[in-house]
CSV table of C-alpha atoms in Angstrom, one decimal:
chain,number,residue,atom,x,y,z
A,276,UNK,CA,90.5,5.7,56.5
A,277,UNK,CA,92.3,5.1,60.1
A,278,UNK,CA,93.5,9.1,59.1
A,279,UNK,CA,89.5,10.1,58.9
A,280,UNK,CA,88.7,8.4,62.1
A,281,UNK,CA,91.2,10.2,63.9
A,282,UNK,CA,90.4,12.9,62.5
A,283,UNK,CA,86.4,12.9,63.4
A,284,UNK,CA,87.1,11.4,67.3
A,285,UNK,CA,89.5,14.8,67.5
A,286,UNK,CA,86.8,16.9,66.4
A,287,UNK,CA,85.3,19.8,68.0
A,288,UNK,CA,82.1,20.6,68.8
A,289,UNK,CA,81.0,24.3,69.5
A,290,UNK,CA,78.3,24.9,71.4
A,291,UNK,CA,76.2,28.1,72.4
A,292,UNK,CA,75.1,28.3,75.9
A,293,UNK,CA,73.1,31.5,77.1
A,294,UNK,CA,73.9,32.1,80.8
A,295,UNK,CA,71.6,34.6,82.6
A,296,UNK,CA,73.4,37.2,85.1
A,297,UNK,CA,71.4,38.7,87.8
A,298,UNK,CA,71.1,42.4,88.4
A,299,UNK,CA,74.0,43.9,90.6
A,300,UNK,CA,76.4,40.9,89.6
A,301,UNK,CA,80.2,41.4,89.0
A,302,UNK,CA,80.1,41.6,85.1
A,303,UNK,CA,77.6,44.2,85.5
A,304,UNK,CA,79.9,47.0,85.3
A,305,UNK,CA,79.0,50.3,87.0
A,306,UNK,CA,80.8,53.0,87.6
A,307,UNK,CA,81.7,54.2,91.7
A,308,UNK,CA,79.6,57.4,91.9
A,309,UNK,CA,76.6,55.9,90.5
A,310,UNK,CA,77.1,52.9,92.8
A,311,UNK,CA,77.4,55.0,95.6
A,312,UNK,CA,74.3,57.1,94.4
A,313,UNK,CA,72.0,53.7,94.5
A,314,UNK,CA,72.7,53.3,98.1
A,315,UNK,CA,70.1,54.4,100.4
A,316,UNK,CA,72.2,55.2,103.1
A,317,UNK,CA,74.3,57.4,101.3
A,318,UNK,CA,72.1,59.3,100.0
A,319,UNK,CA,70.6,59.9,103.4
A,320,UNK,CA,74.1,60.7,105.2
A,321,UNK,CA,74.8,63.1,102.2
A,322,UNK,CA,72.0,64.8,102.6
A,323,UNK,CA,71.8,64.9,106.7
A,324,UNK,CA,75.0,66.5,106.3
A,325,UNK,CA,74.4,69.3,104.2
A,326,UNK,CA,70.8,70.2,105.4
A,327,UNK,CA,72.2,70.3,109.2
A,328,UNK,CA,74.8,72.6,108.0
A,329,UNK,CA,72.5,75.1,106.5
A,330,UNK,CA,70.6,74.7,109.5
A,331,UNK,CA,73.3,75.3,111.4
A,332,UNK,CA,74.8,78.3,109.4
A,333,UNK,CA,70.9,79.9,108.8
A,334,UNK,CA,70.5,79.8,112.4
A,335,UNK,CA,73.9,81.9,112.9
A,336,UNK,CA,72.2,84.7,110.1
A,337,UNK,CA,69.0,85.0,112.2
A,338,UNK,CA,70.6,85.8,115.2
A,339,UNK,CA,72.4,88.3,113.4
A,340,UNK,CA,69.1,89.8,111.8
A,341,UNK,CA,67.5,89.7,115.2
A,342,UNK,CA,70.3,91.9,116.5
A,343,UNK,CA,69.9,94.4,113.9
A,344,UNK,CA,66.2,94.8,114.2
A,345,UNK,CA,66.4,94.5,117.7
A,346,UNK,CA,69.0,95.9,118.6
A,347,UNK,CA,69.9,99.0,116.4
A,348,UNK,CA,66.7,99.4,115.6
A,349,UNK,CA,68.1,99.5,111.5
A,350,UNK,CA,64.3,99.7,110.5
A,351,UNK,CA,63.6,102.9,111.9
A,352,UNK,CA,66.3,104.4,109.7
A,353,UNK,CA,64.1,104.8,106.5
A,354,UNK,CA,64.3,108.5,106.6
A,355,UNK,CA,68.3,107.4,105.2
A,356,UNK,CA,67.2,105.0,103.0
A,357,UNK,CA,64.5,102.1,102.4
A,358,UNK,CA,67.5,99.9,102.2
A,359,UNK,CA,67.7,100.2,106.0
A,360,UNK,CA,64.5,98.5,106.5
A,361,UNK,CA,64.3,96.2,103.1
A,362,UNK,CA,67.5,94.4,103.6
A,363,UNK,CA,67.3,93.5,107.2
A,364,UNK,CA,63.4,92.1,107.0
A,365,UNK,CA,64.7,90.0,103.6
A,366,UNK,CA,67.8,88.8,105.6
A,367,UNK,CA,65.2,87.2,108.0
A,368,UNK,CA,63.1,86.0,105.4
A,369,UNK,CA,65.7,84.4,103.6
A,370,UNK,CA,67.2,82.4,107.2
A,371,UNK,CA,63.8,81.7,108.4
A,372,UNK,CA,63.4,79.8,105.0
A,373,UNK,CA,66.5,78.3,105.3
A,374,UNK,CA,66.2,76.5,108.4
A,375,UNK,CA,61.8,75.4,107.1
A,376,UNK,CA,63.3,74.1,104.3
A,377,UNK,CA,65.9,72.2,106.1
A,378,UNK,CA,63.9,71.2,108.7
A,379,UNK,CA,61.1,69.9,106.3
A,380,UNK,CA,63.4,68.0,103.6
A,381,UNK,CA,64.9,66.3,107.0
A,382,UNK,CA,61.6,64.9,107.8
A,383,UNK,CA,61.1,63.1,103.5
A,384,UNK,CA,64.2,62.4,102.9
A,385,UNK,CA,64.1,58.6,104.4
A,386,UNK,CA,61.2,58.0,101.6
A,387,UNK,CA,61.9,55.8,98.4
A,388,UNK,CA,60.3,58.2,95.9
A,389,UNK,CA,61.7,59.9,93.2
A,390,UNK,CA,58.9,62.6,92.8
A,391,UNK,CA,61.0,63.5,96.6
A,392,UNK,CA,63.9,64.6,95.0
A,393,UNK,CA,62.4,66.8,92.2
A,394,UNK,CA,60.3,68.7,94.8
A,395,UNK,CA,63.0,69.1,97.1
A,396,UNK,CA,65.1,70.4,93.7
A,397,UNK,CA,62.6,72.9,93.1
A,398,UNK,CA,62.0,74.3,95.8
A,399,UNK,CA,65.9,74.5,96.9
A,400,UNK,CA,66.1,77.0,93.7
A,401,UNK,CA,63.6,78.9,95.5
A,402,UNK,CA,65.1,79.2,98.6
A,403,UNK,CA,68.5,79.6,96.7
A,404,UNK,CA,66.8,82.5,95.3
A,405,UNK,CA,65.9,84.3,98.2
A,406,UNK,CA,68.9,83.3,100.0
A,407,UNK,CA,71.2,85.2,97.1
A,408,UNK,CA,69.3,88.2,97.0
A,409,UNK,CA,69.5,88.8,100.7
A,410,UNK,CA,73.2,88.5,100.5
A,411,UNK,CA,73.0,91.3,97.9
A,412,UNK,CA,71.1,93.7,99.6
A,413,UNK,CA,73.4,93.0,102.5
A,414,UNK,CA,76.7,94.1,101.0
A,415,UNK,CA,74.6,97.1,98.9
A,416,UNK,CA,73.3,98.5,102.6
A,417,UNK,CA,77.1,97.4,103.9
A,418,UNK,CA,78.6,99.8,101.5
A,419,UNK,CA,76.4,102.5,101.1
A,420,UNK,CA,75.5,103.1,104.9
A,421,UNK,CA,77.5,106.1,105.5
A,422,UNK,CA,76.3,107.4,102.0
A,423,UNK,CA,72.8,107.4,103.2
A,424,UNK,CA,73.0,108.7,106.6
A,425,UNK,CA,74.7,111.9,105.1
A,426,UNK,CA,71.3,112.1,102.5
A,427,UNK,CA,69.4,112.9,105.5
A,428,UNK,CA,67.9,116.1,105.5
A,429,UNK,CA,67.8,116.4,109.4
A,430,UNK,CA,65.7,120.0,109.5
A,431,UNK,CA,63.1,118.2,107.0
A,432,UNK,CA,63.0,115.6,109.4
A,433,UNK,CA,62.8,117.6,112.8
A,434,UNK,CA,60.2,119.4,111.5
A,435,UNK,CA,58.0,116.4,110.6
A,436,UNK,CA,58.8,115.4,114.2
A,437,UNK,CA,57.7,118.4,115.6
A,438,UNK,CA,54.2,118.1,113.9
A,439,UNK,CA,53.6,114.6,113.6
A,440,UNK,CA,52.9,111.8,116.6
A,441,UNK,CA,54.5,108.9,114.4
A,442,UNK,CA,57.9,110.6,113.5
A,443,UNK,CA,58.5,111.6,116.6
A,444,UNK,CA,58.1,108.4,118.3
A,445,UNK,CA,60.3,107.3,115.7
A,446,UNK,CA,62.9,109.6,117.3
A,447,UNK,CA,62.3,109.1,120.6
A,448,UNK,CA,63.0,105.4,120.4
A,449,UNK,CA,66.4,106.5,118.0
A,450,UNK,CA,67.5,109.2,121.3
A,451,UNK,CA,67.1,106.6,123.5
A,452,UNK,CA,69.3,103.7,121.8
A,453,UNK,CA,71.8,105.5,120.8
A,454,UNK,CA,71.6,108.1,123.7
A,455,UNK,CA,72.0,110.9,121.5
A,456,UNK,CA,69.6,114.2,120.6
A,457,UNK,CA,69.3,116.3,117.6
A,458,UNK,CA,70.5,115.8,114.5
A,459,UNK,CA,74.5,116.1,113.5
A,460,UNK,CA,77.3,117.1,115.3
A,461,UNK,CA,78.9,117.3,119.0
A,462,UNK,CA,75.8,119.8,119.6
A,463,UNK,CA,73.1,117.9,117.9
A,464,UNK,CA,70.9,118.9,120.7
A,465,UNK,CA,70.8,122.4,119.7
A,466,UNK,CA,68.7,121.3,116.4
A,467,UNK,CA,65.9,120.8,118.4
A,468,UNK,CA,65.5,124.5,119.7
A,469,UNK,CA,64.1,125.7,115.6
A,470,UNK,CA,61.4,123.2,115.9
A,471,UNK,CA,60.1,123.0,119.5
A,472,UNK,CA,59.8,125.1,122.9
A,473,UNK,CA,61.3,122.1,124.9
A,474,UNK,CA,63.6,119.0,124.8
A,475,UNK,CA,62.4,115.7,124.2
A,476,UNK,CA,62.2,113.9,127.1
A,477,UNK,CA,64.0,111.1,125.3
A,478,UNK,CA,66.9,113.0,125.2
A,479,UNK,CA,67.6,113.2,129.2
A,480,UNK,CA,70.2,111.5,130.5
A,481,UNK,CA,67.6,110.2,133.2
A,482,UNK,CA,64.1,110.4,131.7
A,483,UNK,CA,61.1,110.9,133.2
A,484,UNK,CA,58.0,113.2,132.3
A,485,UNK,CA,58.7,116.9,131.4
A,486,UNK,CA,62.1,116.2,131.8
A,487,UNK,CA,63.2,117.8,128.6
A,488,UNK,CA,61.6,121.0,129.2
A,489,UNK,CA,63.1,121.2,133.0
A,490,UNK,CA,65.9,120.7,131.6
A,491,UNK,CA,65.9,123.7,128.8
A,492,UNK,CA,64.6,126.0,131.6
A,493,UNK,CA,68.0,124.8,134.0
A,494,UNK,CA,70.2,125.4,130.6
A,495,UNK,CA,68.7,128.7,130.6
A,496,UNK,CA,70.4,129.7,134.2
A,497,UNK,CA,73.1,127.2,134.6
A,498,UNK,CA,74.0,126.2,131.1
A,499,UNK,CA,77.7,125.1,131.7
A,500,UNK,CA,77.1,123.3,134.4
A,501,UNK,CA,74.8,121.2,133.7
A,502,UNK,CA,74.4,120.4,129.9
A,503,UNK,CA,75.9,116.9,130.4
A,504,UNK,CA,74.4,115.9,133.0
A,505,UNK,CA,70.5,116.8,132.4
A,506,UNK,CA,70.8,115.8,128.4
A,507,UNK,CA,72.5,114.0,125.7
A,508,UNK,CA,73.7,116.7,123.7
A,509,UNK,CA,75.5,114.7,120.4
A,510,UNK,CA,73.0,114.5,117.3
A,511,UNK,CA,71.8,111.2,116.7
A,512,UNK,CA,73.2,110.7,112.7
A,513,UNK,CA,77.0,111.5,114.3
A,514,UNK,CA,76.4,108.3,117.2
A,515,UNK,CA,74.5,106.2,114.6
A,516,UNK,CA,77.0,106.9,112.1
A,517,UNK,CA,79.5,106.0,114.7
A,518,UNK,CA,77.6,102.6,116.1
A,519,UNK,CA,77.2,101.2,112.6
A,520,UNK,CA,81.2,101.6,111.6
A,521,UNK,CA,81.5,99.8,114.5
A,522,UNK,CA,79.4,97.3,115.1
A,523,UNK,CA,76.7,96.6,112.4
A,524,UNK,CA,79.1,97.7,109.4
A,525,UNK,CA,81.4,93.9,110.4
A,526,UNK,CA,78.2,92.2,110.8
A,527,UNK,CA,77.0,92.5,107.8
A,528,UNK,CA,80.2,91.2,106.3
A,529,UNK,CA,79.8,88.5,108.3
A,530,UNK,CA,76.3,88.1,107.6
A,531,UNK,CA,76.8,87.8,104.3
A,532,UNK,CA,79.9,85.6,104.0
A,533,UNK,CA,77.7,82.9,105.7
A,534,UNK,CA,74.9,83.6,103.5
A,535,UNK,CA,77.2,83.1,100.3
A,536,UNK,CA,78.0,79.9,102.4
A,537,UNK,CA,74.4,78.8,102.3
A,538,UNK,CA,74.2,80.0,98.8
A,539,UNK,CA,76.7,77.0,97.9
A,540,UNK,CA,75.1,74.7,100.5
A,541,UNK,CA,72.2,74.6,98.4
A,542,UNK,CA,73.6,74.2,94.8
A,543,UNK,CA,75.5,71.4,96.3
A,544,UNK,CA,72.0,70.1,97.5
A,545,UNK,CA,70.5,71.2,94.5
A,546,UNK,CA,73.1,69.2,92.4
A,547,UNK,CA,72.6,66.3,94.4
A,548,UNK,CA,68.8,66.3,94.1
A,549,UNK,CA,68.8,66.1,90.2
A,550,UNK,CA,71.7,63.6,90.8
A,551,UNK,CA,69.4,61.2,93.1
A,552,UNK,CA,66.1,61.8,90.9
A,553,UNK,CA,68.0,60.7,87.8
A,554,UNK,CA,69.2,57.3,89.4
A,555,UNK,CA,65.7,56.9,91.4
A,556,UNK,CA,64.1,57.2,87.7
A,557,UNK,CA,65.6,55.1,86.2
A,558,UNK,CA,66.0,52.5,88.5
A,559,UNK,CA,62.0,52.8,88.5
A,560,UNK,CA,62.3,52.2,84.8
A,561,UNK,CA,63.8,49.0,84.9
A,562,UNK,CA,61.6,47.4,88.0
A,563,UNK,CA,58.3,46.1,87.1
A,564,UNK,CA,55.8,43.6,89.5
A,565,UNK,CA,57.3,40.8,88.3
A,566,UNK,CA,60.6,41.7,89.2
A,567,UNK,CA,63.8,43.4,87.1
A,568,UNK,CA,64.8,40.7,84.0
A,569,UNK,CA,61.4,40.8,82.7
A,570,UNK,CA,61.5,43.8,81.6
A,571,UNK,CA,65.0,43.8,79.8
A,572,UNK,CA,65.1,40.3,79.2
A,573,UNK,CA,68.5,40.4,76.6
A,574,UNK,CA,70.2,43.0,79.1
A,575,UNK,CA,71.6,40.3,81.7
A,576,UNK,CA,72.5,38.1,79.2
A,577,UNK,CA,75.6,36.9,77.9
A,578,UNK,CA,76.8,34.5,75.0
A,579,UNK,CA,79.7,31.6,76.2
A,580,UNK,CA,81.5,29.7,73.5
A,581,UNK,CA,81.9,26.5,75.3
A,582,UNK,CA,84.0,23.6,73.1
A,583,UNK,CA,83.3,19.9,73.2
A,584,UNK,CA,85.8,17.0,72.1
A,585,UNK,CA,84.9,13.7,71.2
């Protein structure tokens, strides 16, 4: 009897007790990204960073586009190649969309909303889009610029001149960038006398009006002395041909390694944008207006096995 007594006041008692864990509480266990991904201002600094360096790397490309268009006038060279014109005007396009869409994600990216992201996602394949096919074009024209300069058919061409307004304009502008006249060669002037009485006046070393045909009558008398010094006299496919080896043949190698670098800017982005939208959605799925353990009551919950004596 003593034996039972003991027996009973030794007894244990197990009882159930249900404690309640809030959200964001150590036994919640979450892993580092997609703790680093629920804080607000790390998704902002993320994305700050990589928009200002497409920013910063689009506004490098349209510099570089200006130059050609400006510059080495590479749009009037369409009698090469459509190339000439269709890769430099896309190459703008794709920087000038570059920097809007940086500029523009820059000014949402501080608002709490989901739907942000997914715009911002679509709209970065867009852009990525653009941006790749740009590059492209870029090394196509980089490789085949020589190719299509010695397409042209430059007594096709001179002709055209010689009866239209527009094509010769076209070559009056090309004379006087590149300070050439003609077509090919050393003599590229000479090309000019099967299509027209005079020079152009574009091709005179010092222009001014009917300087081109003064300066075929002085050639006629004094032709040795004074070839160099009244006109250019190298065509203008050999100086053109000669400027873009130089100059516009390692731009657009440079154009196009920081467009590949933009290229990559925005998958990160992209990446990142489907990354934030996930963790935005389904935070949004838990929250309710009553707050987050209503609507998974059992999720925060946890079962203790607590043991009474007597």
């Amino acid at each position: 009897m003593a034996k039972d007594v003991s027996q009973s006041g030794t007894m244990k008692k197990r009882t159930t007790v249900t404690v309640l864990q809030a959200p964001g509480s150590k036994q919640e266990k979450r892993g580092m990204l997609p703790g680093l991904l629920e804080r607000k201002g790390c998704r902002m600094a993320t994305l700050f960073i990589l928009l200002t360096t497409i920013t910063i790397l689009s506004t490098v490309n349209l510099v570089i586009c200006a130059i050609f268009l400006g510059s080495f006038k590479m749009h009037l060279l369409t009698m090469a190649s459509n190339n000439f014109l269709a890769s430099p005007v896309l190459m703008l396009i794709s920087s000038t969309a570059s920097i809007g869409f940086s500029v523009f994600c820059v000014m949402l990216i501080f608002k709490r909303n989901s739907s942000i992201y997914k715009y911002f996602g679509l709209t970065c394949i867009l852009v990525f889009v653009i941006q790749l096919t740009a590059v492209i074009l870029a090394f196509l024209l980089r490789n085949s610029i020589h190719t299509d300069l010695n397409k042209v058919n430059v007594h096709k061409e001179l002709s055209l001149a010689a009866s239209n307004n527009s094509s010769m304009e076209t070559w009056n502008i090309l004379q006087t960038r590149y300070q050439c006249c003609g077509g090919r060669g050393n003599s590229g002037y000479r090309e000019w006398e099967n299509h027209v009485d005079s020079y152009p006046d574009s091709c005179c070393t010092v222009q001014y009006p009917d300087c081109g045909l003064q300066a075929k009558r002085t050639l006629e008398s004094d032709y040795t002395q004074t070839i160099y010094e009244r006109i250019h006299v190298k065509g203008c496919i050999t100086a053109v041909k000669e400027s873009m080896q130089t100059y516009v043949v390692p731009l657009l190698l440079g154009w196009g390694i920081i467009g590949l670098l933009v290229c990559i800017s925005l998958l990160i982005l992209l990446l990142l944008c489907s990354m934030f939208y996930k963790v935005l959605e389904k935070d949004g799925s838990r929250l309710t207006n009553t707050g987050y353990m209503e609507t998974e009551p059992l999720k925060y919950t946890s079962t203790l096995n607590v043991h009474l004596k007597h």
